[in-house]
């Protein structure tokens, strides 16, 4: 750790608690809509997809705001306050369900790119410890996910949905306290990649009021299916045009690096489309068809997604050490190669789940060990992609665009969430199908289709990598 910034442990803990809150909600949301509101699979997937899409598209705007006006420290604090408020609304005002989701989206937009950019700005350009630092930081993310899954399911089962959501709000308060403590004990100023204009109190009030107004507008959009059908795809096309225009305006070296970064970001969407199935189709699959009684102990559904996060934590130090070792011997694979392998591994995860449906017991339930194996493969894929992507953004983006490009990285997660909602519909269980055997057949076809899609995309990306090596020398 002596080769990493002294602020890393505090940023690790802040991100851990932020992800704790987000995944408490994420792990229960589809189940909550299905059981509490009586939504169909199709409706639940649509709302969840739109929520995830906006939660990760918002960092594009939030990152730009941090870059140009607020700075990473202020944006992180404001984002944490919005997130904590959104979780509290979800816990204590059921009729404010969509407003709560919208408030969470605004908070995620401010905090998520800022804290990652904050960490990236602490490393010198070209520092070989950057990737391992982000890998360690990523362990903090998954520690929060583990804590969320292990606690929220039991609390929800014993005290109800509201108590589970309130837990998320408490997690954010702890995270903000940790962040403030770190700033006081360590000489870390309001770090930005370039000089910021002065922001007076009046302008800050305008920004906050604009965020509140945005939450009200997003709340209305979430209730309208038009969002998922037309608005998100249109926003994606506009964003691609904007990025292409911005990239072409850069000098030759920055242009080359940005094209490389765009290729990585676009390929990551496929991975996230598969990854988010853990909270879409796989969540309901576990609820309906996985045997959750193990040695006489009932396992809450939220515990299952912690398996993947536990694997990430266990694998994280090995991956961090591996990248440093391979870097010293100049044998570190390119970021693009790691991304291709990541998609192969997520495909193996769904191939495992598809095969598991052939081995149901007499009650048509599947042993939970199959989920364990599948989530191991997905965790390996995640370690090959997510921390590497975070590191690539902070090293490939021009210094004045780091916050915005970090926001674009999270936009990819958002579009992955939107596509996940559409992809999950392959596993829709019609209301008239109640027999487990029929449900098994539907999930079997869906999971095998997911695997085939992943393998096909990985092959196409492999071919694209060969082309990019010749054209723009992929990093």
XYZ file of C-alpha atoms in Angstrom:
475
model
C 0.000 0.000 0.000
C 2.992 2.366 0.441
C 3.100 2.808 -3.358
C -0.544 3.866 -3.487
C -2.042 7.250 -2.459
C -2.724 7.623 1.256
C -6.318 8.508 0.434
C -7.001 5.083 -1.104
C -8.265 3.395 2.133
C -10.791 6.200 2.759
C -12.004 6.196 -0.836
C -12.195 2.394 -0.585
C -14.490 2.648 2.468
C -16.585 5.476 1.019
C -17.241 3.524 -2.166
C -17.897 0.386 -0.117
C -20.751 2.054 1.775
C -22.095 3.741 -1.344
C -22.279 0.395 -3.164
C -23.765 -1.170 -0.036
C -26.735 1.168 -0.267
C -27.147 0.818 -4.022
C -27.082 -2.983 -3.980
C -29.422 -3.268 -1.014
C -31.969 -1.645 -3.328
C -30.760 -3.343 -6.508
C -30.997 -6.815 -4.989
C -34.593 -6.342 -3.839
C -36.105 -4.111 -6.526
C -37.439 -6.681 -9.023
C -38.699 -8.857 -6.174
C -40.295 -5.825 -4.504
C -42.154 -4.805 -7.659
C -43.240 -8.383 -8.321
C -44.412 -9.219 -4.811
C -45.477 -5.883 -3.329
C -46.958 -4.157 -6.397
C -47.939 -7.303 -8.317
C -46.094 -6.276 -11.499
C -45.605 -8.904 -14.214
C -42.090 -10.063 -15.136
C -42.259 -7.885 -18.250
C -43.257 -4.734 -16.352
C -40.670 -5.316 -13.620
C -37.884 -5.830 -16.158
C -38.894 -2.677 -18.059
C -38.884 -0.449 -14.958
C -35.683 -1.989 -13.588
C -33.978 -1.581 -16.968
C -34.988 2.080 -17.232
C -33.876 2.722 -13.634
C -30.449 1.146 -14.150
C -30.028 2.889 -17.485
C -30.721 6.327 -16.025
C -28.739 5.597 -12.844
C -25.658 5.049 -14.974
C -26.383 7.577 -17.721
C -26.688 10.341 -15.113
C -22.929 10.139 -14.302
C -22.223 11.552 -17.776
C -23.857 14.811 -16.698
C -22.636 14.520 -13.119
C -19.054 13.930 -14.251
C -19.184 16.961 -16.509
C -20.602 19.055 -13.661
C -17.770 17.911 -11.390
C -15.216 18.656 -14.126
C -16.449 22.137 -14.923
C -17.946 23.578 -11.719
C -18.161 21.559 -8.520
C -14.949 19.566 -8.296
C -14.823 15.892 -7.349
C -15.077 16.415 -3.577
C -18.240 18.569 -3.616
C -19.936 16.359 -6.231
C -19.205 13.274 -4.098
C -20.787 14.835 -0.992
C -23.853 16.125 -2.834
C -24.323 12.768 -4.537
C -24.211 10.964 -1.200
C -26.893 13.264 0.245
C -29.234 12.675 -2.711
C -28.681 8.913 -2.512
C -29.394 8.782 1.202
C -32.578 10.836 0.674
C -33.724 8.567 -2.166
C -33.302 5.427 -0.086
C -35.184 7.053 2.796
C -38.071 7.922 0.441
C -38.146 4.331 -0.771
C -38.335 3.106 2.816
C -40.956 5.447 4.241
C -43.165 6.622 1.347
C -44.488 3.799 -0.799
C -46.530 6.159 -2.987
C -43.308 8.025 -3.744
C -41.724 4.915 -5.312
C -40.814 6.520 -8.635
C -39.672 9.789 -7.033
C -37.405 7.742 -4.763
C -35.873 5.962 -7.755
C -35.398 9.310 -9.515
C -33.632 10.811 -6.475
C -31.310 7.795 -6.378
C -30.540 8.335 -10.067
C -29.533 11.969 -9.453
C -27.343 10.973 -6.503
C -25.619 8.234 -8.452
C -24.980 10.682 -11.276
C -23.099 13.041 -8.979
C -21.194 10.593 -6.796
C -20.259 7.668 -9.030
C -17.937 9.354 -11.555
C -16.543 11.797 -9.005
C -15.121 9.340 -6.506
C -13.506 7.196 -9.231
C -12.041 10.290 -10.918
C -10.883 11.504 -7.491
C -8.851 8.318 -7.090
C -7.487 8.477 -10.632
C -6.264 12.039 -10.123
C -4.102 10.887 -7.188
C -1.885 8.818 -9.495
C 0.749 10.383 -11.718
C 0.221 9.930 -15.459
C 1.717 6.583 -16.485
C 1.985 5.283 -12.897
C 2.239 1.461 -13.200
C 0.369 1.061 -9.898
C -2.815 2.629 -11.298
C -4.454 -0.655 -12.440
C -3.656 -2.462 -9.187
C -4.933 0.561 -7.217
C -8.240 0.481 -9.053
C -8.395 -3.284 -8.563
C -8.034 -2.774 -4.801
C -10.625 0.014 -4.977
C -12.882 -2.452 -6.782
C -12.580 -4.855 -3.856
C -14.186 -2.096 -1.771
C -17.091 -1.972 -4.203
C -17.662 -5.696 -3.856
C -17.225 -5.671 -0.088
C -20.188 -3.289 -0.027
C -22.150 -5.650 -2.279
C -21.418 -8.600 0.023
C -22.504 -6.670 3.115
C -25.673 -5.588 1.302
C -26.655 -9.090 0.227
C -25.898 -10.744 3.558
C -27.808 -8.190 5.631
C -30.714 -6.919 3.523
C -32.370 -10.282 2.866
C -32.501 -11.253 6.527
C -33.665 -7.788 7.604
C -36.351 -7.772 4.920
C -37.538 -11.265 5.917
C -37.797 -10.319 9.609
C -38.764 -6.624 9.519
C -40.203 -5.982 6.060
C -39.240 -4.207 2.855
C -39.126 -0.747 4.441
C -36.480 -1.782 6.976
C -34.334 -3.179 4.167
C -34.483 0.065 2.196
C -33.831 2.157 5.323
C -30.646 0.135 5.766
C -29.420 1.548 2.447
C -29.912 5.122 3.670
C -27.913 4.406 6.819
C -25.094 2.974 4.686
C -24.810 6.222 2.727
C -24.646 8.294 5.902
C -21.757 6.139 7.136
C -20.065 6.512 3.749
C -20.297 10.311 3.837
C -18.920 10.393 7.372
C -15.992 8.214 6.256
C -15.296 10.473 3.278
C -15.283 13.580 5.477
C -13.019 11.890 8.011
C -10.558 10.990 5.293
C -10.414 14.537 3.953
C -9.687 15.907 7.434
C -6.966 13.421 8.322
C -5.181 13.430 4.980
C -3.915 16.448 3.097
C -6.245 15.996 0.139
C -7.555 19.195 -1.412
C -10.440 19.568 -3.830
C -8.675 17.642 -6.543
C -9.486 18.393 -10.164
C -7.568 17.876 -13.369
C -7.617 21.603 -14.198
C -8.507 24.964 -12.673
C -12.181 25.481 -11.803
C -14.070 28.774 -11.964
C -15.292 30.128 -8.601
C -18.767 28.932 -7.632
C -20.686 31.244 -5.312
C -23.525 30.302 -2.978
C -26.206 31.518 -5.402
C -24.936 29.286 -8.217
C -24.739 26.316 -5.849
C -28.392 26.865 -4.896
C -29.327 26.984 -8.588
C -27.510 23.687 -9.201
C -29.219 21.990 -6.246
C -32.661 23.223 -7.307
C -31.934 22.021 -10.849
C -31.091 18.572 -9.475
C -34.379 18.481 -7.519
C -36.314 19.535 -10.630
C -34.488 16.861 -12.643
C -35.557 14.253 -10.079
C -39.213 15.279 -10.522
C -38.917 15.014 -14.319
C -37.149 11.641 -14.172
C -39.864 10.375 -11.811
C -42.450 11.028 -14.521
C -40.287 9.440 -17.220
C -39.866 6.233 -15.215
C -43.630 5.777 -15.194
C -43.832 6.049 -18.979
C -42.851 3.101 -21.206
C -41.854 5.654 -23.858
C -38.582 6.054 -21.961
C -37.389 2.515 -22.560
C -38.780 2.262 -26.099
C -37.640 5.531 -27.685
C -35.931 8.013 -25.388
C -32.987 5.844 -24.321
C -32.095 4.645 -27.856
C -32.394 8.226 -29.133
C -30.142 9.449 -26.313
C -27.621 6.755 -27.219
C -27.451 7.894 -30.853
C -27.084 11.549 -29.848
C -24.338 10.613 -27.371
C -22.417 8.654 -30.016
C -22.540 11.644 -32.395
C -21.388 13.968 -29.587
C -18.453 11.690 -28.697
C -17.385 11.312 -32.309
C -17.456 15.099 -32.800
C -15.549 15.679 -29.550
C -12.935 13.071 -30.440
C -12.293 14.469 -33.919
C -11.561 17.882 -32.379
C -8.650 16.496 -30.321
C -4.999 16.398 -31.373
C -3.677 13.209 -32.986
C -2.479 11.492 -29.776
C -5.600 12.288 -27.732
C -7.760 11.303 -30.695
C -6.060 7.899 -30.899
C -6.459 7.315 -27.176
C -10.107 8.386 -27.189
C -10.962 6.048 -30.089
C -9.346 3.213 -28.118
C -11.327 4.174 -25.032
C -14.603 4.352 -27.000
C -14.000 0.837 -28.363
C -13.488 -0.466 -24.817
C -16.580 1.312 -23.505
C -18.840 0.059 -26.305
C -17.654 -3.533 -25.858
C -18.294 -3.320 -22.101
C -22.032 -2.806 -22.744
C -22.335 -6.456 -23.773
C -20.743 -7.623 -20.535
C -23.017 -5.442 -18.389
C -26.079 -6.611 -20.305
C -25.228 -10.134 -19.117
C -23.997 -9.154 -15.649
C -27.226 -7.319 -14.738
C -29.203 -10.510 -15.344
C -28.201 -11.455 -11.793
C -30.704 -8.813 -10.677
C -33.248 -9.450 -13.444
C -33.950 -12.945 -14.758
C -31.567 -14.843 -12.466
C -33.076 -13.214 -9.368
C -36.545 -14.507 -10.245
C -35.066 -17.843 -11.376
C -33.517 -18.275 -7.924
C -36.770 -17.257 -6.265
C -38.770 -19.813 -8.229
C -36.510 -22.753 -9.035
C -33.422 -22.870 -6.796
C -33.587 -24.988 -3.629
C -32.953 -22.405 -0.913
C -32.948 -24.866 1.991
C -29.371 -25.914 2.762
C -28.669 -28.136 5.786
C -32.021 -27.073 7.191
C -31.223 -23.359 6.886
C -33.260 -21.061 4.617
C -31.096 -18.850 2.395
C -32.595 -15.428 1.502
C -32.515 -14.644 -2.202
C -30.237 -11.614 -1.739
C -27.496 -13.846 -0.310
C -26.971 -15.457 -3.710
C -25.679 -12.373 -5.509
C -23.119 -11.934 -2.742
C -21.441 -15.119 -3.997
C -20.244 -13.288 -7.085
C -19.006 -10.340 -5.022
C -17.199 -12.677 -2.587
C -15.366 -14.248 -5.500
C -14.350 -10.774 -6.695
C -12.945 -9.955 -3.246
C -11.037 -13.240 -3.090
C -9.713 -12.883 -6.630
C -8.979 -9.148 -6.423
C -5.539 -9.246 -4.720
C -4.363 -11.991 -7.099
C -5.455 -10.003 -10.131
C -3.842 -6.814 -8.785
C -0.572 -8.670 -8.171
C -0.769 -10.353 -11.592
C -1.150 -7.087 -13.502
C 1.865 -5.565 -11.716
C 3.986 -8.685 -12.292
C 3.032 -8.977 -15.964
C 3.593 -5.240 -16.416
C 7.172 -5.518 -15.154
C 7.923 -8.237 -17.695
C 6.037 -6.380 -20.483
C 3.611 -9.294 -20.849
C 0.481 -7.594 -19.515
C -2.361 -8.326 -21.993
C -4.026 -5.344 -23.639
C -7.185 -3.933 -22.092
C -9.118 -5.085 -25.153
C -7.881 -8.682 -24.733
C -9.038 -8.629 -21.128
C -12.457 -7.347 -22.205
C -12.857 -10.163 -24.776
C -11.994 -12.752 -22.123
C -14.441 -11.100 -19.712
C -17.317 -11.641 -22.147
C -16.249 -15.267 -22.672
C -16.352 -15.863 -18.912
C -19.781 -14.272 -18.452
C -20.958 -16.553 -21.268
C -19.576 -19.552 -19.362
C -21.577 -18.412 -16.329
C -24.856 -18.537 -18.240
C -23.899 -21.766 -19.964
C -23.566 -23.226 -16.444
C -27.015 -21.941 -15.453
C -28.510 -23.317 -18.663
C -26.983 -26.753 -18.040
C -28.213 -26.678 -14.415
C -31.823 -26.863 -15.598
C -31.179 -30.441 -16.801
C -30.388 -31.522 -13.237
C -33.439 -30.489 -11.207
C -34.510 -32.760 -8.365
C -37.833 -34.592 -7.991
C -39.482 -31.331 -6.898
C -38.089 -29.568 -9.997
C -35.693 -27.514 -7.865
C -31.990 -26.978 -8.648
C -29.108 -27.327 -6.194
C -27.626 -23.912 -5.241
C -24.092 -25.129 -6.066
C -24.869 -24.473 -9.737
C -25.341 -20.778 -8.959
C -22.021 -20.816 -7.075
C -20.151 -22.098 -10.137
C -21.945 -19.719 -12.519
C -21.186 -16.708 -10.335
C -17.514 -17.721 -10.121
C -17.246 -17.443 -13.913
C -19.060 -14.088 -13.910
C -16.731 -12.811 -11.151
C -13.651 -13.705 -13.185
C -15.172 -11.819 -16.109
C -15.887 -8.816 -13.919
C -12.297 -8.667 -12.673
C -11.064 -8.771 -16.260
C -13.264 -5.858 -17.251
C -14.510 -3.430 -14.624
C -11.394 -2.299 -12.706
C -9.425 -2.371 -15.955
C -12.038 -0.126 -17.537
C -11.935 2.353 -14.647
C -8.163 2.513 -14.924
C -8.296 2.898 -18.717
C -10.619 5.899 -18.439
C -8.269 7.784 -16.134
C -5.200 6.957 -18.249
C -6.580 7.318 -21.804
C -8.920 10.315 -21.437
C -7.437 13.829 -21.823
C -6.935 15.314 -18.372
C -9.660 17.946 -18.739
C -12.177 15.269 -19.834
C -11.509 12.617 -17.180
C -14.677 13.294 -15.165
C -16.875 13.378 -18.254
C -15.349 10.198 -19.713
C -15.745 8.468 -16.354
C -19.385 9.436 -16.677
C -19.429 7.871 -20.168
C -18.003 4.658 -18.698
C -20.980 4.507 -16.356
C -23.327 5.358 -19.229
C -22.187 2.032 -20.710
C -23.346 0.309 -17.520
C -26.644 2.129 -17.939
C -27.171 0.989 -21.499
C -26.129 -2.472 -20.349
C -28.964 -2.215 -17.821
C -31.434 -1.089 -20.502
C -30.431 -3.938 -22.817
C -30.543 -6.310 -19.835
C -34.194 -5.400 -19.368
C -34.906 -6.280 -22.991
C -32.785 -9.445 -22.917
C -34.436 -10.622 -19.695
C -37.750 -10.804 -21.529
C -36.504 -14.017 -23.156
C -37.092 -15.532 -19.711
C -40.558 -14.018 -19.130
C -42.819 -16.472 -17.333
C -46.433 -15.877 -18.452
C -48.908 -15.608 -15.578
C -50.722 -18.753 -16.747
C -47.561 -20.902 -16.450
C -47.277 -21.997 -12.839
C -45.759 -25.475 -13.170
C -42.057 -25.624 -12.325
C -41.273 -28.006 -15.195
C -42.575 -25.532 -17.765
C -40.710 -22.664 -16.090
C -37.491 -24.692 -16.194
C -37.801 -25.076 -19.958
C -38.205 -21.311 -20.434
C -35.200 -20.453 -18.267
C -33.135 -23.183 -19.926
C -33.662 -21.691 -23.388
C -33.076 -18.148 -22.140
C -29.802 -18.874 -20.319
C -28.388 -20.902 -23.202
C -29.313 -18.076 -25.572
C -27.473 -15.603 -23.293
C -24.376 -17.816 -23.450
C -24.481 -18.139 -27.234
C -24.849 -14.355 -27.599
C -21.834 -13.769 -25.328
C -19.625 -16.222 -27.223
C -20.622 -14.757 -30.593
C -19.897 -11.190 -29.440
C -16.538 -12.219 -27.935
C -15.523 -13.727 -31.287
C -16.532 -10.570 -33.158
C -14.607 -8.411 -30.666
C -11.552 -10.597 -31.127
C -11.695 -9.889 -34.858
C -12.242 -6.174 -34.151
C -9.180 -6.146 -31.915
C -7.023 -7.455 -34.764
C -8.325 -4.620 -36.941
C -7.779 -1.959 -34.276
C -4.205 -3.078 -33.678
C -3.436 -2.231 -37.267
C -5.371 1.030 -37.376
C -4.949 2.759 -33.991
C -2.621 0.509 -31.993
C -4.874 -0.612 -29.128
C -3.352 0.000 -25.698
